[in-house]
mmCIF file of C-alpha atoms in Angstrom:
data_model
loop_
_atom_site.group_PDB
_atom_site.id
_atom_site.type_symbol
_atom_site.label_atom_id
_atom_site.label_comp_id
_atom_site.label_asym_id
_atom_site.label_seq_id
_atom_site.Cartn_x
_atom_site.Cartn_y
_atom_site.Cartn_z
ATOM 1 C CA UNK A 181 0.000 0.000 0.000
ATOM 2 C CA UNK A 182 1.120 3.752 -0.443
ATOM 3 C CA UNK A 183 1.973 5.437 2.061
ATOM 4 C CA UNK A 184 0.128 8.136 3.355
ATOM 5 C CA UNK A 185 0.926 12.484 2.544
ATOM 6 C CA UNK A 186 -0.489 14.858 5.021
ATOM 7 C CA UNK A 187 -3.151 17.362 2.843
ATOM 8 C CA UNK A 188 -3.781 20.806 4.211
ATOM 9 C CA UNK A 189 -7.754 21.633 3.631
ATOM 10 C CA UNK A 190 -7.523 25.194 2.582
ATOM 11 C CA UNK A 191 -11.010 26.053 4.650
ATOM 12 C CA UNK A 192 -10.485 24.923 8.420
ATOM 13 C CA UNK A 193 -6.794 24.514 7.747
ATOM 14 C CA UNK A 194 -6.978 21.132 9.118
ATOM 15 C CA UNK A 195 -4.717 18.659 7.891
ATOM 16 C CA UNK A 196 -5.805 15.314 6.773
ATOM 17 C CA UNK A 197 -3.719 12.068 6.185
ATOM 18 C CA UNK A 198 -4.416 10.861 1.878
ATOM 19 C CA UNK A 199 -3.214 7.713 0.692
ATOM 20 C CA UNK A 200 -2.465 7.784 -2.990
ATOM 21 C CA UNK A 201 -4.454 5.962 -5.084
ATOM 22 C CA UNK A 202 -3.302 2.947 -7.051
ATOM 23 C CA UNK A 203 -4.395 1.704 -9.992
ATOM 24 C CA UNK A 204 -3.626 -1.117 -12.438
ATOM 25 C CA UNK A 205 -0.751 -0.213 -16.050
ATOM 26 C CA UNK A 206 -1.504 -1.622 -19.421
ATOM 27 C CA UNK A 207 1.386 -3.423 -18.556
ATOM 28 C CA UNK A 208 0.333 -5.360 -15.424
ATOM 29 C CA UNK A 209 2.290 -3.116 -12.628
ATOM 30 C CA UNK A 210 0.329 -1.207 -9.837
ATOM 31 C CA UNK A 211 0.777 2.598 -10.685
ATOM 32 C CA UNK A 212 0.599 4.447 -7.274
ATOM 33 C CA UNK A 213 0.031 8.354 -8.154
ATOM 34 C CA UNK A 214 2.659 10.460 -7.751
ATOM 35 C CA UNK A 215 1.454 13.238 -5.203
ATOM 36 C CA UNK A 216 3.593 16.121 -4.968
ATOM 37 C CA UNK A 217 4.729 16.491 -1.576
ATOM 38 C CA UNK A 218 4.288 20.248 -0.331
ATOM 39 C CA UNK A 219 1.692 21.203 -3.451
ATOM 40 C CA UNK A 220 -0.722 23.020 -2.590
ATOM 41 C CA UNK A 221 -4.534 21.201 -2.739
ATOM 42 C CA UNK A 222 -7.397 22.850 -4.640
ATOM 43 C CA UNK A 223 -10.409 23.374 -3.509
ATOM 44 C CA UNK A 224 -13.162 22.079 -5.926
ATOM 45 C CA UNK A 225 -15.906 23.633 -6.746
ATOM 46 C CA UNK A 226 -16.997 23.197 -10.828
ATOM 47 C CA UNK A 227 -15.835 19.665 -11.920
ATOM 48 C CA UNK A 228 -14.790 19.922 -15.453
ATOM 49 C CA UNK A 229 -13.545 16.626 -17.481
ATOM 50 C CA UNK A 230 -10.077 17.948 -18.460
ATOM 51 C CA UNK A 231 -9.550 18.791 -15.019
ATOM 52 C CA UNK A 232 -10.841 15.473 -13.416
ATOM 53 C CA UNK A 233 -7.973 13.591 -15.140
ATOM 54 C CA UNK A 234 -3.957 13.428 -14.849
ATOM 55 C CA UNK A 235 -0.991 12.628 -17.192
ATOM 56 C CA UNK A 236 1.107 10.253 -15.035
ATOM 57 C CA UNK A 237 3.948 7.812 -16.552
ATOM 58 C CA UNK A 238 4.715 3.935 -15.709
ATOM 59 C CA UNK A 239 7.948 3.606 -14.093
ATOM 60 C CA UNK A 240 7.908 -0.293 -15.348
ATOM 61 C CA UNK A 241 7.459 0.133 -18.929
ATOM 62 C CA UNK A 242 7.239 3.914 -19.379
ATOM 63 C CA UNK A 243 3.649 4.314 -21.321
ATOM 64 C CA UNK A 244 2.121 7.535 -20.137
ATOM 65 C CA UNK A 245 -1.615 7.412 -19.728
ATOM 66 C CA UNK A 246 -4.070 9.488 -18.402
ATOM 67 C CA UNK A 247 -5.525 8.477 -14.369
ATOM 68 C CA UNK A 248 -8.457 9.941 -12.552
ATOM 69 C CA UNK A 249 -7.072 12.823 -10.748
ATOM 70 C CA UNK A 250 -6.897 12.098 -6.940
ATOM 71 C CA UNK A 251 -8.955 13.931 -4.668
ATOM 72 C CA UNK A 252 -9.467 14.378 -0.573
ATOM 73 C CA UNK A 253 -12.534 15.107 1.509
ATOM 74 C CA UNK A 254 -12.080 16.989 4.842
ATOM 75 C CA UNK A 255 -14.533 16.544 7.740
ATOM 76 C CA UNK A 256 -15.442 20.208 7.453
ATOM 77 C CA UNK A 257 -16.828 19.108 4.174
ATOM 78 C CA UNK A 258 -14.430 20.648 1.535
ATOM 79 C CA UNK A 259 -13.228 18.524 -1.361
ATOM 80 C CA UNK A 260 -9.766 19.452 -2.862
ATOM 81 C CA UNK A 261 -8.130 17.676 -5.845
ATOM 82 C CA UNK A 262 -4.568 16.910 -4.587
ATOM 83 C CA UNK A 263 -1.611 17.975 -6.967
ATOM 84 C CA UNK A 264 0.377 15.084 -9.006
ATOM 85 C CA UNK A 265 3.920 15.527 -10.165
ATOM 86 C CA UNK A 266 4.436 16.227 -13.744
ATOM 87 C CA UNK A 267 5.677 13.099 -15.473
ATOM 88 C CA UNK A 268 9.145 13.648 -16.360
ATOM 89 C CA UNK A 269 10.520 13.415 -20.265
ATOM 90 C CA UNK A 270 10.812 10.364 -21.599
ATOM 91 C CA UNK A 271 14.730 8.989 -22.363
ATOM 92 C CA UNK A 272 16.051 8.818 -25.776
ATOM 93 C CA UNK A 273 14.350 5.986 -28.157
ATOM 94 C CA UNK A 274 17.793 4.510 -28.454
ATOM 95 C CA UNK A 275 18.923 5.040 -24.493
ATOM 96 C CA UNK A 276 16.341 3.027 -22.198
ATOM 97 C CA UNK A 277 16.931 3.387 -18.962
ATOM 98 C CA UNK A 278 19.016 1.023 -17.077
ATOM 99 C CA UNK A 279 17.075 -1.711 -15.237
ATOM 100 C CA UNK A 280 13.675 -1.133 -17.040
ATOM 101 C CA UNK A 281 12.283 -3.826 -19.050
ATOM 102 C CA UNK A 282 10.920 -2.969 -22.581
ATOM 103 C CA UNK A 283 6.968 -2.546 -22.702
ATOM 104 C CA UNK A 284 5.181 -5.540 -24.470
ATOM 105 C CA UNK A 285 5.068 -4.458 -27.609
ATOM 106 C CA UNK A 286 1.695 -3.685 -29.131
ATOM 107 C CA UNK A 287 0.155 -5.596 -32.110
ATOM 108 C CA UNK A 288 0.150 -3.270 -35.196
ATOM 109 C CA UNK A 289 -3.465 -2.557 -36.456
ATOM 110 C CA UNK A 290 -5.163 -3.094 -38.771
ATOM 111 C CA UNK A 291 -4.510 -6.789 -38.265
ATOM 112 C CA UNK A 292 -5.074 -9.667 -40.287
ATOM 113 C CA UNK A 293 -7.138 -12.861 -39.982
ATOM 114 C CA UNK A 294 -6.069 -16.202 -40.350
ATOM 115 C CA UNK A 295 -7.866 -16.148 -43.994
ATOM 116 C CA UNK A 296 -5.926 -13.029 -45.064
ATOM 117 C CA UNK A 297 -9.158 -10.199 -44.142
ATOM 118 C CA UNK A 298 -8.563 -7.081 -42.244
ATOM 119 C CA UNK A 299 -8.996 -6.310 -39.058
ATOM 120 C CA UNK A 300 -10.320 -2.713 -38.386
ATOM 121 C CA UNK A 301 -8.939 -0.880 -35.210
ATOM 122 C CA UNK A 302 -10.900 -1.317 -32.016
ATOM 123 C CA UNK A 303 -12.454 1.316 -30.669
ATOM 124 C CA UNK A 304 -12.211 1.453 -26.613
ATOM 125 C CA UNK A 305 -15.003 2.554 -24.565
ATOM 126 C CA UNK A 306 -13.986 4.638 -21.890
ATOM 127 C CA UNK A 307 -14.076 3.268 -18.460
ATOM 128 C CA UNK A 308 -15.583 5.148 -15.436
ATOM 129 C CA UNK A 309 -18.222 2.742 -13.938
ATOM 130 C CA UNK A 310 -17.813 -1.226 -13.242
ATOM 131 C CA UNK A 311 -20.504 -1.948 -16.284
ATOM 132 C CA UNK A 312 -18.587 0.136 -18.411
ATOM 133 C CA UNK A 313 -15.838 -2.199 -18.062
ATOM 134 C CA UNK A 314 -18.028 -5.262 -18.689
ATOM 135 C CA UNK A 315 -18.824 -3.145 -21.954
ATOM 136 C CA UNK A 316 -15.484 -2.964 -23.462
ATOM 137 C CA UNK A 317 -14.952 -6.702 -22.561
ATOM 138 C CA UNK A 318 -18.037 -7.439 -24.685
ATOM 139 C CA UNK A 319 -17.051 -5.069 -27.673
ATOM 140 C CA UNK A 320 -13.420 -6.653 -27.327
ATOM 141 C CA UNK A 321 -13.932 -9.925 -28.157
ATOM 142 C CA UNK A 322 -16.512 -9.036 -31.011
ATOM 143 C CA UNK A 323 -13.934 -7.398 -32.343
ATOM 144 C CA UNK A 324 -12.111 -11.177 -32.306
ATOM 145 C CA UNK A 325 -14.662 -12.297 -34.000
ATOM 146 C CA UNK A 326 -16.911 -13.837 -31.334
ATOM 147 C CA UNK A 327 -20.075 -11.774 -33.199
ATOM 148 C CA UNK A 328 -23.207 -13.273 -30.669
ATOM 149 C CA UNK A 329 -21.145 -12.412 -27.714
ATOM 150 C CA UNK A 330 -23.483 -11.302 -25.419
ATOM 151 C CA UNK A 331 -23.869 -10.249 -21.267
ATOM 152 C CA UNK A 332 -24.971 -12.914 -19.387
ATOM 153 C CA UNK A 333 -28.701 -12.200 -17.339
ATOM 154 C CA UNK A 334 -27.403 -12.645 -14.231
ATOM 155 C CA UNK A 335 -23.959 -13.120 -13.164
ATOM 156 C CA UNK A 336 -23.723 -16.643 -11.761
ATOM 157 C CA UNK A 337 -21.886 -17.418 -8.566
ATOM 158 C CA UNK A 338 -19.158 -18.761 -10.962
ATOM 159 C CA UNK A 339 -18.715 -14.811 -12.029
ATOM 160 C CA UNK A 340 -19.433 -15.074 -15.874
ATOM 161 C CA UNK A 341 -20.090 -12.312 -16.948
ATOM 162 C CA UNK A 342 -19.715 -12.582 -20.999
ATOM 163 C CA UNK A 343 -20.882 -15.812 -23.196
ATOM 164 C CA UNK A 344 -21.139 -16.218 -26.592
ATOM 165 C CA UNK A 345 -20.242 -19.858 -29.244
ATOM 166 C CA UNK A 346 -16.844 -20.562 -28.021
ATOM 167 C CA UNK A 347 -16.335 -18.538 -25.473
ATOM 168 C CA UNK A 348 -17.085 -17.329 -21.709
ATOM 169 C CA UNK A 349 -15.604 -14.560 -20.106
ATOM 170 C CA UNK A 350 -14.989 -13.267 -16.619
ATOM 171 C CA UNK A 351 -14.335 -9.143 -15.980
ATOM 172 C CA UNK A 352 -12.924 -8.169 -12.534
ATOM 173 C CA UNK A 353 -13.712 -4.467 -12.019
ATOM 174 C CA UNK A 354 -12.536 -3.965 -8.658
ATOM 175 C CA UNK A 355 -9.557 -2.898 -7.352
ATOM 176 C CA UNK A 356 -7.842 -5.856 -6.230
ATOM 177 C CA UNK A 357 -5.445 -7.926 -8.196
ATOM 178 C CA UNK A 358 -7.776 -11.104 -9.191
ATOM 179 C CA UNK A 359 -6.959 -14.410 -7.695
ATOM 180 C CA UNK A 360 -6.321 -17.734 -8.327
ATOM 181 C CA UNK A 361 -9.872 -19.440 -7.298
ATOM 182 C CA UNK A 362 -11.103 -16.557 -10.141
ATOM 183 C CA UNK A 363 -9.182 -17.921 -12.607
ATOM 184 C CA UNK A 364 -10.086 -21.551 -12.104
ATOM 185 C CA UNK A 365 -13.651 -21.036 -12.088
ATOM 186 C CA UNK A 366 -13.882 -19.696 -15.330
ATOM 187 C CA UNK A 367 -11.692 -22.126 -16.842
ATOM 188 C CA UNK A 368 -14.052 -24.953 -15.319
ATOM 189 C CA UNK A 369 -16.579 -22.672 -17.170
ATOM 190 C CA UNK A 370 -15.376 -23.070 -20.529
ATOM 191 C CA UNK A 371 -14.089 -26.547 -20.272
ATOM 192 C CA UNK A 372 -18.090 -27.367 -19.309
ATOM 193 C CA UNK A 373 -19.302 -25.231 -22.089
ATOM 194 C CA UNK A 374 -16.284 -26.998 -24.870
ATOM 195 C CA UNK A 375 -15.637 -23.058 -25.060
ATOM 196 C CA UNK A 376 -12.420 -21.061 -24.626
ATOM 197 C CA UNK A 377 -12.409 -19.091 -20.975
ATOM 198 C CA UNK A 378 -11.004 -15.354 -21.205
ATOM 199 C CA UNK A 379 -10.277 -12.930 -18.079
ATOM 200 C CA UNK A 380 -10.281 -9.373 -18.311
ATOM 201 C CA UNK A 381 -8.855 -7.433 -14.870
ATOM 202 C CA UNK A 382 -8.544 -3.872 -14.197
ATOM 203 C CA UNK A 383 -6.172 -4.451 -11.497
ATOM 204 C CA UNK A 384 -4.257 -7.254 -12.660
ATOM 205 C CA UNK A 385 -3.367 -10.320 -11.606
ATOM 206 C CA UNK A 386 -1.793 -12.319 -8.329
ATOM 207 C CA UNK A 387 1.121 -13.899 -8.985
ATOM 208 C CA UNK A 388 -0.510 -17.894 -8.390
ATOM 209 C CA UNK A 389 -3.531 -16.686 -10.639
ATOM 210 C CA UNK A 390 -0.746 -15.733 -13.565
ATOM 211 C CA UNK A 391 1.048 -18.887 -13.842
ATOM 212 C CA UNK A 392 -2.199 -21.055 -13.373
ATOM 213 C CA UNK A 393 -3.521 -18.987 -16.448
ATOM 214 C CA UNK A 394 -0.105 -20.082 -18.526
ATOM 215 C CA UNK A 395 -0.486 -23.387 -17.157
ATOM 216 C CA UNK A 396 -4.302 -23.791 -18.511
ATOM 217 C CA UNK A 397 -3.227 -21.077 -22.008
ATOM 218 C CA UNK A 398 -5.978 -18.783 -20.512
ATOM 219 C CA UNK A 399 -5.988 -15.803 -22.297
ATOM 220 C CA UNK A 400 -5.319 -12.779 -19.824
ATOM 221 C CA UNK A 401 -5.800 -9.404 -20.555
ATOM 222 C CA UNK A 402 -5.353 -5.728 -18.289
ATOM 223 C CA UNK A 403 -7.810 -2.734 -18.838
ATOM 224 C CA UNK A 404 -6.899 0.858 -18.429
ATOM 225 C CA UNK A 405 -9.266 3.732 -18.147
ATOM 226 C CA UNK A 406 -9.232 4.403 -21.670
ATOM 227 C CA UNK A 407 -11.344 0.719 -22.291
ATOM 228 C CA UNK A 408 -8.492 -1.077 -24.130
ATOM 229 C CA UNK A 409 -7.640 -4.237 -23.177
ATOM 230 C CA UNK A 410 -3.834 -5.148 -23.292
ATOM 231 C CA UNK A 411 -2.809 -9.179 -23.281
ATOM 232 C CA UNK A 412 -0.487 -10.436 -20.496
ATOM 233 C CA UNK A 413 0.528 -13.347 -21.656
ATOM 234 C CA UNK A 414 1.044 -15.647 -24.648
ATOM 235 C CA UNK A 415 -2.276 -16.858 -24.918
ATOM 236 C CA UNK A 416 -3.323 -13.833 -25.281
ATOM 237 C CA UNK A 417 -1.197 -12.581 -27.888
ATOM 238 C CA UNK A 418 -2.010 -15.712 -29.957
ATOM 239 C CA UNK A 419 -5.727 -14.862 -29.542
ATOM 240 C CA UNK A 420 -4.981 -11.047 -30.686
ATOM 241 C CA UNK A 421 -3.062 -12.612 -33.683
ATOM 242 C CA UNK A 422 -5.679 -15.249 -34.806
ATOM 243 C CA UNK A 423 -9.297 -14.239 -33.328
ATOM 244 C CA UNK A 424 -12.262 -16.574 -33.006
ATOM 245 C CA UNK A 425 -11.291 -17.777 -36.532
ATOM 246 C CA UNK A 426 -8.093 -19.649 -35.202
ATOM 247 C CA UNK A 427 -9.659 -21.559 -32.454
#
């Protein structure tokens, strides 16, 4: 967990302990915000959707996205939006920096089928609710070709969420990295259905809930704010590569 900053309410002067939020890279690394110690906090009082937002960079694999700008409530009432460090330039294309690994590198669009056709870009759906992740889960993989994918009704205690011929798909929206039991339950959901199981996570993924994934070449994929799922692993990547045709 991050630690906590101390944040100075500008109205009763009363100074409140914030923990920085954490949320989950395209490139499967928490990315704790980086609050500027000593800023001064902002008082809100018009939201505006440029302002709600914040240009921070990975420090594992160096993509700069933008993050829900953090914010702290005060008993007296007040809301202020607490300041972020700028992200700092980017290194030289030809100079990484020492000790950081290279990003996984992204699949060039448009791509092609396994029967030669294009594949048009996907177009994200921006995340800001729980459902809207589900969403972009269901648009991804018609995008793969799995056309009838569909919501399920209810989510069953099993946690599918997405089924359509071939396929059945879990989406954790929370916080948390997803675990293990997770990941086994919607495998055991696909091997009952003779359908391939896919996980989406917005916070990633333990580490036991990774390798049983590799072990059972269950696709994993990460979702940032912007509603674009990135793969995690090789089964992934083969599933970006050949869609629902290549199953």
């Amino acid at each position: 967990m991050a630690d906590s900053v101390p944040v100075r309410c500008p109205t009763c002067r009363r100074e409140n302990a914030f923990t920085p939020p954490t949320f989950p890279c395209a490139c499967g690394a928490p990315l704790t915000l980086p609050v500027l110690r000593g800023g001064v906090p902002v008082e809100i009082l018009h939201r505006t959707w440029q302002s709600s937002w914040v240009e921070v960079r990975c420090e594992v694999c160096g993509r700069q996205d933008e993050w829900p700008a953090p914010e702290s409530g005060c008993a007296c009432g007040t809301v202020v939006r607490v300041p972020v460090a700028p992200a700092p330039a980017l290194p030289p294309p030809n100079f990484p920096s020492p000790g950081r690994p290279a990003p996984r590198p992204a699949p060039a669009f448009p791509l092609r089928t396994p029967h030669g056709l294009a594949r048009p870009a996907f177009r994200p759906v921006t995340i800001r609710t729980a459902r809207d992740c589900v969403t972009a889960a269901e648009q991804y993989l018609k995008w793969l070709g799995y056309a009838d994918v569909a919501r399920t009704q209810e989510r069953t205690a099993s946690g599918v969420d997405l089924r359509g011929t071939g396929v059945v798909a879990q989406v954790d929206p929370t916080t948390h990295a997803t675990a293990l039991r997770e990941i086994e339950c919607v495998w055991l959901n696909g091997l009952n259905d003779s359908a391939l199981a896919v996980f989406f996570s917005l916070a990633g993924y333990a580490r036991d809930a990774r390798s049983r994934a590799d072990e059972l070449r269950l696709p994993l994929f990460v979702m940032d704010l912007t509603g674009t799922p990135q793969p995690v692993n090789d089964p992934a990547d083969e599933l970006i590569k050949y869609g629902a045709a290549g199953r």
